[in-house]
XYZ file of C-alpha atoms in Angstrom:
739
model
C -35.186 -11.626 35.485
C -38.738 -11.530 36.888
C -40.179 -14.192 39.237
C -42.515 -15.419 36.500
C -39.658 -15.717 34.001
C -37.505 -17.524 36.563
C -40.316 -19.962 37.289
C -40.745 -20.673 33.596
C -37.048 -21.396 33.218
C -37.134 -23.699 36.264
C -40.015 -25.702 34.919
C -38.452 -25.959 31.480
C -35.091 -26.993 32.888
C -36.561 -29.580 35.277
C -38.594 -31.166 32.508
C -36.022 -31.150 29.713
C -32.527 -31.071 31.186
C -32.229 -33.799 33.795
C -30.763 -36.057 31.161
C -27.565 -34.044 30.825
C -26.994 -34.098 34.590
C -26.799 -37.881 34.478
C -23.784 -37.523 32.265
C -21.962 -35.290 34.690
C -22.997 -36.298 38.228
C -24.576 -38.898 40.474
C -28.260 -39.610 41.036
C -28.021 -37.993 44.477
C -27.593 -34.597 42.829
C -30.729 -35.171 40.741
C -32.672 -36.054 43.876
C -31.507 -32.850 45.476
C -33.048 -30.930 42.593
C -36.423 -32.595 43.347
C -36.275 -32.459 47.143
C -35.141 -28.856 47.521
C -36.788 -26.609 44.957
C -36.146 -22.902 45.361
C -38.694 -20.799 47.253
C -39.338 -18.049 44.734
C -41.113 -15.845 47.298
C -38.006 -15.352 49.415
C -34.732 -13.578 48.746
C -31.789 -15.920 48.323
C -28.971 -14.894 50.639
C -27.729 -18.278 51.795
C -24.020 -18.820 51.159
C -22.704 -21.799 49.249
C -21.185 -23.131 52.477
C -24.622 -23.080 54.196
C -26.163 -24.877 51.234
C -23.528 -27.584 51.475
C -24.263 -28.065 55.204
C -27.985 -28.238 54.531
C -27.584 -30.822 51.816
C -25.273 -32.938 53.999
C -27.847 -32.886 56.788
C -30.728 -33.875 54.540
C -28.816 -36.745 53.005
C -27.114 -37.750 56.255
C -24.078 -38.681 54.148
C -20.439 -37.905 55.012
C -18.600 -36.911 51.870
C -15.811 -34.640 50.654
C -16.811 -31.050 49.811
C -18.037 -30.661 46.239
C -19.219 -27.919 43.906
C -22.586 -29.592 43.239
C -24.477 -27.435 45.782
C -23.324 -24.391 43.843
C -24.526 -26.004 40.638
C -27.948 -26.593 42.257
C -28.204 -22.913 43.207
C -27.208 -21.869 39.667
C -29.775 -24.270 38.230
C -32.582 -22.832 40.333
C -31.633 -19.150 40.022
C -29.749 -18.798 36.741
C -27.704 -16.255 38.712
C -24.523 -15.247 36.900
C -23.130 -13.615 40.040
C -23.617 -16.873 41.916
C -21.846 -18.809 39.152
C -18.904 -16.386 39.405
C -18.359 -16.965 43.130
C -15.584 -19.359 42.218
C -13.322 -19.226 39.164
C -12.206 -22.285 37.233
C -8.590 -22.165 38.419
C -9.799 -21.838 42.041
C -12.131 -24.790 41.554
C -9.246 -26.864 40.199
C -7.048 -25.842 43.138
C -9.679 -26.590 45.789
C -11.646 -29.523 44.335
C -9.435 -31.153 41.748
C -9.338 -30.831 37.988
C -11.879 -33.514 37.018
C -14.540 -32.306 39.455
C -13.982 -28.678 38.396
C -14.377 -29.544 34.722
C -17.524 -31.604 35.350
C -19.268 -28.937 37.405
C -18.300 -26.066 35.108
C -19.499 -28.206 32.199
C -22.894 -28.537 33.918
C -23.087 -24.769 34.404
C -22.217 -24.310 30.736
C -25.195 -26.468 29.729
C -27.499 -24.785 32.260
C -26.837 -21.326 30.844
C -26.878 -22.626 27.288
C -30.336 -24.173 27.833
C -31.558 -20.816 29.098
C -30.230 -19.101 25.982
C -27.642 -17.148 28.010
C -24.888 -17.449 25.413
C -22.662 -14.637 26.691
C -22.435 -16.423 30.044
C -21.692 -19.716 28.287
C -18.827 -18.123 26.374
C -17.413 -16.546 29.518
C -17.318 -19.926 31.323
C -15.818 -21.697 28.314
C -13.209 -18.970 27.931
C -12.032 -19.592 31.515
C -11.686 -23.307 30.849
C -9.927 -22.800 27.513
C -7.478 -20.227 28.888
C -6.662 -22.518 31.825
C -5.792 -25.329 29.411
C -3.686 -22.910 27.412
C -1.943 -21.544 30.512
C -0.907 -24.943 31.898
C -0.141 -26.256 28.398
C -2.646 -29.139 28.570
C -3.952 -30.910 25.498
C -7.226 -29.056 25.163
C -8.716 -31.689 22.867
C -9.168 -33.925 25.940
C -11.815 -31.652 27.422
C -13.996 -31.563 24.314
C -15.943 -34.819 25.068
C -16.808 -33.577 28.580
C -17.969 -30.170 27.395
C -19.864 -31.473 24.383
C -21.308 -34.627 25.957
C -24.996 -35.209 25.289
C -27.616 -37.741 26.179
C -30.738 -38.779 24.258
C -29.893 -36.400 21.408
C -29.741 -33.276 23.566
C -30.091 -30.277 21.287
C -28.439 -27.933 23.779
C -25.050 -29.454 23.065
C -25.101 -27.961 19.562
C -25.381 -24.488 21.067
C -22.476 -25.279 23.409
C -20.481 -26.497 20.415
C -21.060 -23.215 18.595
C -19.990 -21.269 21.679
C -16.881 -23.396 22.149
C -15.780 -22.861 18.533
C -16.428 -19.138 18.966
C -14.293 -18.977 22.141
C -11.415 -20.932 20.616
C -11.360 -18.616 17.606
C -11.442 -15.532 19.818
C -8.468 -16.962 21.709
C -6.632 -17.417 18.369
C -6.618 -21.210 18.799
C -7.534 -21.946 15.203
C -6.228 -25.499 14.980
C -8.118 -26.395 18.183
C -11.313 -24.926 16.738
C -10.908 -27.112 13.654
C -10.230 -30.111 15.934
C -13.477 -29.434 17.833
C -15.335 -29.172 14.516
C -14.259 -32.698 13.542
C -14.566 -34.245 17.048
C -18.121 -32.975 17.332
C -19.042 -34.675 14.078
C -17.670 -37.964 15.436
C -20.115 -37.861 18.377
C -23.049 -36.833 16.204
C -23.014 -33.079 16.755
C -23.103 -30.595 13.906
C -22.189 -26.924 14.340
C -24.447 -24.326 12.767
C -23.562 -22.934 9.339
C -23.129 -19.487 10.894
C -20.448 -20.810 13.255
C -18.761 -22.717 10.431
C -18.637 -19.503 8.425
C -17.068 -17.753 11.397
C -14.494 -20.532 11.576
C -13.741 -20.217 7.847
C -13.489 -16.444 8.155
C -10.842 -16.718 10.853
C -8.899 -19.332 8.903
C -8.991 -17.097 5.815
C -7.744 -14.112 7.820
C -4.830 -16.235 9.063
C -4.186 -17.508 5.510
C -4.532 -21.151 6.617
C -4.981 -22.440 3.088
C -5.023 -26.154 3.891
C -7.414 -25.835 6.839
C -9.784 -23.631 4.822
C -10.009 -26.309 2.126
C -10.377 -29.107 4.707
C -13.269 -27.464 6.583
C -15.007 -26.354 3.371
C -14.777 -29.853 1.865
C -16.104 -31.403 5.090
C -19.096 -29.025 5.080
C -19.939 -30.055 1.518
C -19.490 -33.713 2.400
C -21.377 -34.038 5.709
C -22.878 -30.650 6.572
C -23.875 -28.115 7.378
C -24.239 -27.321 3.685
C -22.463 -24.114 2.607
C -24.693 -21.095 2.031
C -24.070 -17.903 0.037
C -22.037 -16.425 2.913
C -19.798 -19.508 2.945
C -19.102 -19.187 -0.771
C -18.464 -15.442 -0.380
C -15.799 -16.204 2.231
C -14.154 -18.664 -0.155
C -14.452 -16.153 -3.012
C -12.699 -13.540 -0.897
C -10.040 -16.099 0.063
C -9.192 -16.846 -3.554
C -9.396 -13.194 -4.595
C -7.413 -11.512 -1.837
C -4.033 -12.512 -3.293
C -1.308 -14.552 -1.655
C -2.777 -17.958 -2.498
C -0.880 -18.465 -5.728
C -0.292 -16.812 -9.071
C -3.006 -14.314 -10.151
C -4.122 -16.600 -12.988
C -4.484 -19.543 -10.594
C -6.451 -17.435 -8.098
C -8.844 -16.194 -10.778
C -9.457 -19.769 -11.939
C -10.265 -20.848 -8.360
C -12.625 -17.886 -7.970
C -14.368 -18.813 -11.230
C -14.699 -22.356 -9.923
C -16.537 -21.014 -6.859
C -19.038 -19.198 -9.087
C -19.649 -22.338 -11.142
C -20.025 -24.478 -8.017
C -22.593 -22.089 -6.512
C -24.645 -22.348 -9.681
C -24.464 -26.153 -9.732
C -25.448 -26.361 -6.040
C -28.400 -24.034 -6.454
C -26.894 -21.294 -4.275
C -27.500 -17.873 -5.812
C -24.437 -15.606 -5.894
C -25.018 -12.295 -4.126
C -23.900 -8.811 -5.062
C -21.002 -9.376 -2.637
C -19.905 -12.465 -4.590
C -19.813 -10.585 -7.863
C -18.231 -7.515 -6.276
C -15.301 -9.505 -4.872
C -14.728 -11.344 -8.146
C -14.883 -8.209 -10.313
C -12.572 -6.360 -7.940
C -9.958 -9.125 -8.190
C -10.181 -9.200 -11.996
C -9.442 -5.474 -12.050
C -6.588 -5.807 -9.554
C -4.777 -8.277 -11.796
C -5.246 -5.917 -14.750
C -8.043 -7.744 -16.574
C -10.336 -4.702 -16.549
C -11.810 -5.317 -20.009
C -12.918 -8.844 -19.007
C -14.338 -7.470 -15.735
C -16.368 -4.914 -17.685
C -17.601 -7.597 -20.068
C -18.684 -9.735 -17.098
C -20.385 -6.737 -15.480
C -22.422 -6.052 -18.604
C -23.296 -9.727 -18.977
C -24.544 -9.842 -15.369
C -26.609 -6.726 -15.947
C -28.131 -8.317 -19.055
C -29.062 -11.375 -16.947
C -30.599 -9.129 -14.234
C -28.106 -10.350 -11.664
C -27.620 -8.269 -8.475
C -25.165 -5.389 -9.015
C -24.393 -2.305 -6.970
C -22.046 0.668 -7.011
C -19.222 -1.444 -5.533
C -19.108 -3.609 -8.671
C -18.944 -0.553 -10.944
C -16.452 1.203 -8.659
C -14.056 -1.741 -8.968
C -14.035 -1.369 -12.766
C -13.524 2.398 -12.481
C -10.531 1.830 -10.193
C -9.133 -0.636 -12.732
C -9.308 1.878 -15.593
C -7.890 4.690 -13.433
C -4.937 2.487 -12.427
C -4.223 2.017 -16.145
C -4.435 5.782 -16.643
C -7.580 5.421 -18.786
C -9.608 7.969 -16.835
C -12.069 8.762 -19.620
C -12.954 5.067 -19.904
C -13.613 5.145 -16.151
C -15.821 8.208 -16.664
C -17.920 6.226 -19.169
C -18.583 3.649 -16.441
C -20.050 6.393 -14.236
C -22.461 7.340 -17.040
C -23.313 3.659 -17.551
C -24.150 3.283 -13.857
C -26.605 6.160 -14.026
C -28.168 4.864 -17.253
C -28.957 1.481 -15.698
C -30.287 2.804 -12.410
C -27.286 2.157 -10.162
C -26.746 5.253 -8.028
C -23.109 6.388 -7.783
C -21.870 6.923 -4.235
C -19.186 9.186 -2.788
C -16.592 6.502 -3.517
C -17.545 6.471 -7.218
C -16.832 10.172 -7.573
C -13.736 10.061 -5.353
C -12.194 7.378 -7.613
C -12.668 9.552 -10.702
C -11.545 12.778 -9.030
C -8.390 11.036 -7.825
C -7.781 9.560 -11.293
C -8.107 12.901 -13.109
C -6.010 14.736 -10.504
C -3.213 12.191 -10.829
C -3.280 12.789 -14.593
C -2.938 16.507 -13.910
C -6.469 17.393 -15.071
C -7.494 19.411 -12.030
C -10.303 21.219 -13.863
C -12.072 17.946 -14.640
C -11.544 16.794 -11.076
C -13.122 19.999 -9.799
C -16.085 19.731 -12.221
C -16.737 16.188 -10.932
C -16.719 17.565 -7.388
C -19.384 20.111 -8.370
C -21.430 17.359 -10.090
C -21.132 15.234 -6.984
C -22.428 18.038 -4.758
C -25.268 18.917 -7.152
C -26.357 15.241 -7.019
C -26.746 15.523 -3.258
C -23.684 13.382 -2.526
C -21.512 14.904 0.171
C -17.780 14.764 -0.616
C -15.591 13.053 1.944
C -12.181 14.080 3.213
C -10.733 11.500 0.794
C -12.352 13.376 -2.103
C -10.835 16.685 -1.058
C -7.476 15.048 -0.364
C -7.330 13.831 -3.978
C -7.905 17.371 -5.245
C -5.335 18.662 -2.781
C -2.794 16.153 -4.109
C -3.539 17.174 -7.712
C -3.087 20.877 -6.971
C 0.210 20.229 -5.189
C 1.463 18.004 -7.998
C 0.695 20.764 -10.525
C 2.479 23.355 -8.420
C -0.739 25.251 -7.631
C 0.272 25.675 -4.011
C -1.682 28.896 -3.421
C -4.886 27.168 -4.537
C -4.016 24.097 -2.460
C -3.494 26.216 0.670
C -6.774 28.021 0.048
C -8.703 24.766 -0.439
C -7.085 23.240 2.650
C -8.315 26.116 4.809
C -11.830 26.107 3.297
C -12.243 22.362 3.806
C -11.148 22.695 7.425
C -13.560 25.581 7.973
C -16.461 23.548 6.516
C -16.335 21.051 9.375
C -13.839 18.459 8.161
C -10.989 17.572 10.463
C -7.833 17.127 8.404
C -5.976 13.878 8.973
C -2.293 13.091 8.723
C -2.598 12.270 5.006
C -3.910 15.764 4.182
C -1.111 17.402 6.137
C 1.489 15.131 4.537
C 0.330 16.021 1.021
C 0.266 19.769 1.631
C 3.591 19.904 3.481
C 5.202 17.800 0.759
C 3.780 20.050 -1.970
C 4.943 23.217 -0.214
C 8.461 21.830 0.255
C 8.776 20.622 -3.337
C 7.736 23.982 -4.784
C 9.706 26.258 -2.474
C 6.944 27.325 -0.061
C 9.004 26.399 2.976
C 7.553 29.038 5.323
C 4.028 27.831 4.569
C 5.158 24.241 5.083
C 6.334 25.132 8.587
C 3.046 26.910 9.324
C 1.060 23.817 8.299
C 3.456 21.681 10.342
C 2.806 23.822 13.443
C -0.958 23.662 12.833
C -0.759 19.886 12.604
C 0.973 19.639 15.971
C -1.564 22.104 17.415
C -4.330 19.739 16.309
C -2.655 16.950 18.302
C -1.571 14.952 15.264
C 1.830 13.416 15.823
C 4.169 13.990 12.847
C 5.892 10.895 11.535
C 9.285 10.305 9.930
C 7.809 11.017 6.475
C 6.793 14.584 7.381
C 10.129 15.346 9.032
C 11.972 13.911 6.028
C 9.867 16.065 3.690
C 10.707 19.213 5.663
C 14.375 18.238 5.806
C 14.390 17.792 2.053
C 12.764 21.193 1.627
C 15.467 22.799 3.776
C 18.279 21.076 1.918
C 16.903 22.193 -1.475
C 17.358 25.852 -0.579
C 20.716 25.261 1.051
C 19.415 25.424 4.620
C 21.640 22.698 6.018
C 21.867 24.242 9.486
C 18.076 24.546 9.657
C 17.810 20.923 8.519
C 20.157 19.806 11.311
C 18.074 21.716 13.875
C 14.944 19.990 12.593
C 16.685 16.618 12.765
C 17.562 17.247 16.445
C 13.943 18.250 17.119
C 12.811 15.010 15.552
C 15.058 12.963 17.842
C 13.939 14.924 20.934
C 10.294 14.257 20.002
C 11.070 10.543 20.123
C 10.430 10.024 16.403
C 12.960 7.629 14.981
C 14.479 8.670 11.650
C 14.621 6.173 8.824
C 17.191 5.624 6.094
C 15.511 8.196 3.839
C 15.708 10.827 6.584
C 19.420 10.292 7.066
C 20.049 10.176 3.311
C 18.546 13.667 2.974
C 21.028 14.978 5.574
C 23.950 13.172 3.920
C 22.941 14.614 0.546
C 22.689 18.123 2.034
C 26.240 17.853 3.406
C 27.518 16.667 0.032
C 25.776 19.450 -1.904
C 27.605 21.983 0.231
C 30.930 20.267 -0.402
C 31.177 18.864 3.140
C 31.658 15.215 2.259
C 33.835 14.490 5.302
C 30.977 15.562 7.565
C 28.644 13.439 5.454
C 30.848 10.413 6.201
C 30.833 11.257 9.927
C 27.042 11.606 9.949
C 26.649 8.287 8.117
C 28.838 6.534 10.683
C 26.928 8.153 13.538
C 23.530 7.144 12.171
C 24.705 3.535 12.098
C 26.118 3.618 15.647
C 23.358 5.645 17.367
C 20.245 4.690 15.414
C 21.243 1.380 13.875
C 20.283 2.745 10.447
C 22.074 1.043 7.590
C 22.853 3.260 4.571
C 21.089 2.244 1.384
C 21.977 2.759 -2.263
C 20.571 6.308 -2.235
C 22.833 7.202 0.697
C 25.926 5.893 -1.072
C 24.891 7.565 -4.305
C 24.654 10.942 -2.528
C 28.192 10.596 -1.154
C 29.683 9.279 -4.408
C 28.030 12.151 -6.270
C 29.468 14.602 -3.743
C 32.956 13.108 -4.042
C 32.768 13.270 -7.849
C 31.708 16.906 -7.625
C 34.757 17.621 -5.472
C 36.893 15.666 -7.983
C 37.793 13.102 -5.307
C 37.386 10.276 -7.787
C 39.774 7.847 -6.095
C 37.891 8.090 -2.819
C 34.590 7.644 -4.665
C 36.025 4.566 -6.364
C 37.155 3.144 -2.992
C 33.662 3.631 -1.571
C 32.166 1.954 -4.615
C 34.295 -1.176 -4.243
C 33.819 -1.281 -0.457
C 30.086 -1.496 -1.173
C 30.718 -4.504 -3.404
C 32.818 -6.194 -0.709
C 30.131 -5.628 1.933
C 27.607 -7.453 -0.263
C 25.618 -4.332 -1.151
C 25.341 -4.374 -4.927
C 25.425 -0.851 -6.411
C 22.648 -0.049 -8.809
C 22.908 1.516 -12.254
C 22.408 5.021 -10.799
C 25.504 4.792 -8.588
C 27.568 3.282 -11.390
C 26.444 5.993 -13.817
C 27.272 8.702 -11.270
C 30.816 7.386 -10.895
C 31.247 6.894 -14.653
C 30.115 10.489 -15.213
C 32.713 11.648 -12.687
C 35.519 9.858 -14.557
C 34.212 11.136 -17.912
C 34.318 14.740 -16.680
C 37.962 14.167 -15.723
C 38.532 12.743 -19.225
C 39.561 9.480 -17.590
C 37.842 7.298 -20.179
C 39.916 4.255 -19.322
C 38.519 4.122 -15.768
C 35.024 4.991 -17.015
C 35.055 2.094 -19.505
C 36.526 -0.303 -16.899
C 33.660 0.563 -14.568
C 31.167 -0.053 -17.352
C 32.658 -3.535 -17.847
C 32.546 -4.087 -14.069
C 28.814 -3.334 -14.173
C 28.247 -6.127 -16.676
C 30.301 -8.555 -14.554
C 28.126 -7.780 -11.522
C 24.858 -8.183 -13.391
C 24.141 -4.445 -13.590
C 22.807 -3.393 -16.981
C 23.959 0.061 -18.146
C 21.035 2.346 -18.915
C 20.544 5.251 -21.291
C 22.153 7.694 -18.833
C 25.277 5.533 -18.565
C 25.737 5.409 -22.336
C 24.874 9.087 -22.865
C 27.459 10.138 -20.302
C 30.190 8.097 -22.020
C 29.121 9.204 -25.513
C 29.110 12.881 -24.472
C 32.589 12.640 -22.956
C 34.047 10.848 -25.970
C 32.491 13.319 -28.423
C 33.797 16.318 -26.481
C 37.246 14.732 -26.554
C 37.054 14.226 -30.311
C 36.788 10.430 -30.038
C 33.637 10.405 -32.104
C 34.137 6.972 -33.689
C 34.446 5.310 -30.256
C 31.310 7.204 -29.273
C 29.594 5.877 -32.424
C 30.367 2.278 -31.388
C 28.843 2.873 -27.949
C 25.838 4.540 -29.583
C 25.254 1.442 -31.719
C 25.835 -0.847 -28.713
C 23.138 1.042 -26.833
C 20.687 0.455 -29.715
C 21.662 -3.235 -29.970
C 20.829 -3.677 -26.261
C 17.321 -2.375 -26.866
C 17.885 1.096 -25.438
C 16.296 3.712 -27.687
C 18.469 6.851 -27.901
C 16.763 10.087 -26.912
C 17.116 13.587 -28.347
C 20.173 14.321 -26.182
C 22.028 11.215 -27.374
C 21.332 11.973 -31.049
C 22.252 15.660 -30.720
C 25.501 14.785 -28.916
C 26.521 12.396 -31.697
C 25.497 14.896 -34.418
C 27.539 17.621 -32.709
C 30.528 15.266 -32.464
C 30.466 14.401 -36.184
C 29.935 18.050 -37.148
C 33.003 19.106 -35.137
C 35.024 16.501 -36.981
C 33.623 17.631 -40.335
C 31.830 14.343 -40.956
C 28.617 15.980 -42.148
C 27.458 12.933 -44.056
C 27.418 10.855 -40.856
C 25.815 13.720 -38.963
C 23.046 14.020 -41.554
C 22.389 10.271 -41.467
C 21.883 10.472 -37.698
C 19.640 13.514 -38.123
C 17.488 11.607 -40.642
C 17.328 8.565 -38.327
C 16.331 10.807 -35.456
C 13.406 12.254 -37.431
C 12.453 8.783 -38.662
C 12.208 7.585 -35.031
C 9.735 10.349 -34.222
C 12.146 12.621 -32.350
C 11.831 16.309 -33.240
C 15.222 18.008 -33.550
C 15.493 21.140 -31.438
C 17.352 24.386 -32.070
C 20.562 22.919 -30.605
C 20.501 20.051 -33.138
C 19.975 22.461 -36.036
C 22.640 24.841 -34.727
C 25.215 22.021 -34.697
C 24.394 21.074 -38.306
C 24.454 24.727 -39.479
C 27.838 25.178 -37.835
C 29.120 22.031 -39.560
C 27.976 23.172 -43.016
C 29.419 26.659 -42.407
C 32.765 25.092 -41.502
C 32.736 23.087 -44.746
C 31.825 26.237 -46.742
C 28.466 24.735 -47.696
C 26.627 27.953 -46.938
C 23.637 27.107 -49.125
C 22.969 24.012 -46.928
C 23.403 26.107 -43.803
C 20.874 28.663 -45.105
C 18.404 25.919 -46.060
C 18.528 24.505 -42.539
C 18.119 27.991 -41.070
C 14.989 28.542 -43.178
C 13.716 25.111 -42.110
C 14.030 26.178 -38.469
C 11.843 29.180 -39.156
C 9.300 27.108 -41.153
C 9.074 24.534 -38.377
C 8.337 27.358 -35.931
C 11.482 26.581 -33.970
C 12.865 29.887 -32.709
C 16.559 30.376 -33.543
C 18.676 31.507 -30.616
C 21.437 34.096 -30.516
C 23.871 31.185 -30.946
C 22.152 30.031 -34.163
C 22.217 33.559 -35.618
C 25.833 34.096 -34.580
C 26.963 30.818 -36.220
C 25.358 31.852 -39.531
C 26.656 35.437 -39.301
C 30.195 34.185 -38.617
C 29.942 31.705 -41.517
C 28.935 34.416 -44.018
C 31.638 36.811 -42.811
C 34.290 34.089 -42.944
C 33.496 33.599 -46.620
C 33.500 37.342 -47.359
C 29.720 37.625 -47.600
C 29.366 40.706 -45.390
C 26.035 41.785 -46.892
C 24.528 38.389 -46.043
C 26.039 38.610 -42.560
C 24.436 42.012 -41.972
C 21.099 40.757 -43.373
C 21.033 37.894 -40.869
C 22.061 40.340 -38.154
C 19.110 42.635 -38.972
C 16.716 39.648 -38.923
C 18.002 38.791 -35.459
C 17.254 42.312 -34.230
C 13.836 42.349 -35.925
C 12.943 39.126 -34.089
C 13.793 40.753 -30.777
C 16.965 38.750 -30.140
C 19.738 40.893 -28.733
C 23.254 40.116 -29.946
C 25.996 39.224 -27.538
C 29.696 40.123 -27.739
C 30.383 37.129 -29.977
C 27.768 38.347 -32.470
C 29.302 41.860 -32.532
C 32.742 40.368 -32.947
C 31.509 38.191 -35.836
C 30.510 41.356 -37.681
C 33.719 43.167 -36.746
C 31.791 45.629 -34.533
C 32.265 46.812 -30.979
C 29.404 46.285 -28.562
C 29.078 50.073 -28.164
C 28.593 50.831 -31.882
C 25.186 51.457 -33.447
C 23.545 48.074 -33.743
C 22.428 48.729 -37.298
C 25.889 49.947 -38.207
């Protein structure tokens, strides 16, 4: 600060600020300010102790040491270094709490009057933290710090700084307390500081305090401005306040209130509201509002349109989202990189990579530079579609063009490589990631472990798991489940049990339903059904309720052992434990019963499935049709076939083959031939099994010419006969095929 500036501050302070000193100190201090002005032409090097001696001499008064001489020096110099010669806790220790608070309060007002707000906040922070440290009631210091005389305007600035400091120290309730105490003594914080207070309360989700402060502002000031209403709009739209419908109603109320108070909503206001409408799924209403606002020439930007595009993409309606992009351009709103990234991500998730790529080209031709997020969406789409070679190529090109891949990019590519069998490439990308100083997380390790287990590389997976532990990366339940599943797939269920126990003891990882399902599936595969059943009921006893997947796995195990009694008991147990059987559960039971010839029991379960609102799929229908055909109940089989077609399910070659076999068995060869011709008309390719069934049927009824005719058709269609087909014609596999 220059000498001229310092002189100006002195004059201003002497003329305007004596009044606040009378609040904090005696008249003797004021006289000192008059009697000993600072010589601005000399360098101040006198210590505080010397100043105290000088003042004592001039006053010829014996008194206890005080901090007032330091205050005088600060007043004259506005020196921050001088003010920092003693900290608040030291002042309390050496001079007593009351004196320390008074003198620091004076310094606060000195710096505040000079507009030195950073210094004010630093002093207040010391006082506040001291109160917090010694667990004092901080509300008691507010009157001292905010005291004013003759309507001193400087106290309002101190108030704003005090609220700011309290909020920065996460003392929200105290900040609200100061807000109300200040109003009681005639002080009003600025609207900017009130908005800051509301912002912090919103971030902490202090619903009641937000409403209290907002209502007080409307009642006695400062009046809310557009920023205030935007904070409230965000509060009601961020979720977590109540039910979505209730939140939307509160947000609408804010818009109406702004209009009635003459406060114009900003583009931020509308953007927040539209975004929330889309998040709760009301995209059509959001679009209607957007168009209405545009018609009224209200402020709109790309953020408002982007929110609607996100809403449509989340619903899978990507072409509707694309229309919004065109609408933006038509009405002069320039799309940004986020606009295109939303659409590219939407199309890639729908598997339309070509459209995603064309949007990328459009984006670049419009002079909008794609971001890493844009490329990551395309990368994810390529991996999802199994285009790993293209994904690897794009990954390298993007890196070479100056983008630094983040953990998300690496995660997507490693996951894609592992899922589609490119394990070597996955390891190369993994090594590159580490080389770029990105620390792999549990997700990446789990992905690699899963990739190893898929190709039967259990030992490699165990090595990777050890590497993970050595790197200090803690596995999660999913990681351990992958290892357990790998053990079970190789028939090593005992080791799977040991690993599960170890993961609980060493890592404190509790197995989840997927872990138990992996072991139960492994035990069923090894035909250790009793042990699987024991594990199932031990889960129930431990309070972990098995889900429908685990129950269906165990039921399928019993069905494959033809133990229908246990399978049905388990199905009843599911109902008793509130677990609803799904389509897989029923299909497993129906398949087992049909294969065992218990087709009428299967029919009851089939009807029960329909009664419970589960719509049978093609497999369920075909299984039942096959069961009735084996029993010779072609009328029932045909009814199911007709129902299947009526429900929009297209029979496949297996369905037709079952029906043809049934009609052949009942000597209804004309019906069998009609169905065979229908297969051809419907452009469903008959298999060697279909041909063989018809050949065998003709031969069984002495129609050898017909049998040979069907045989020749099979050869003409490029389907090679198997041994069963040769046998059906009474030929050896080595004889001339055309006999």
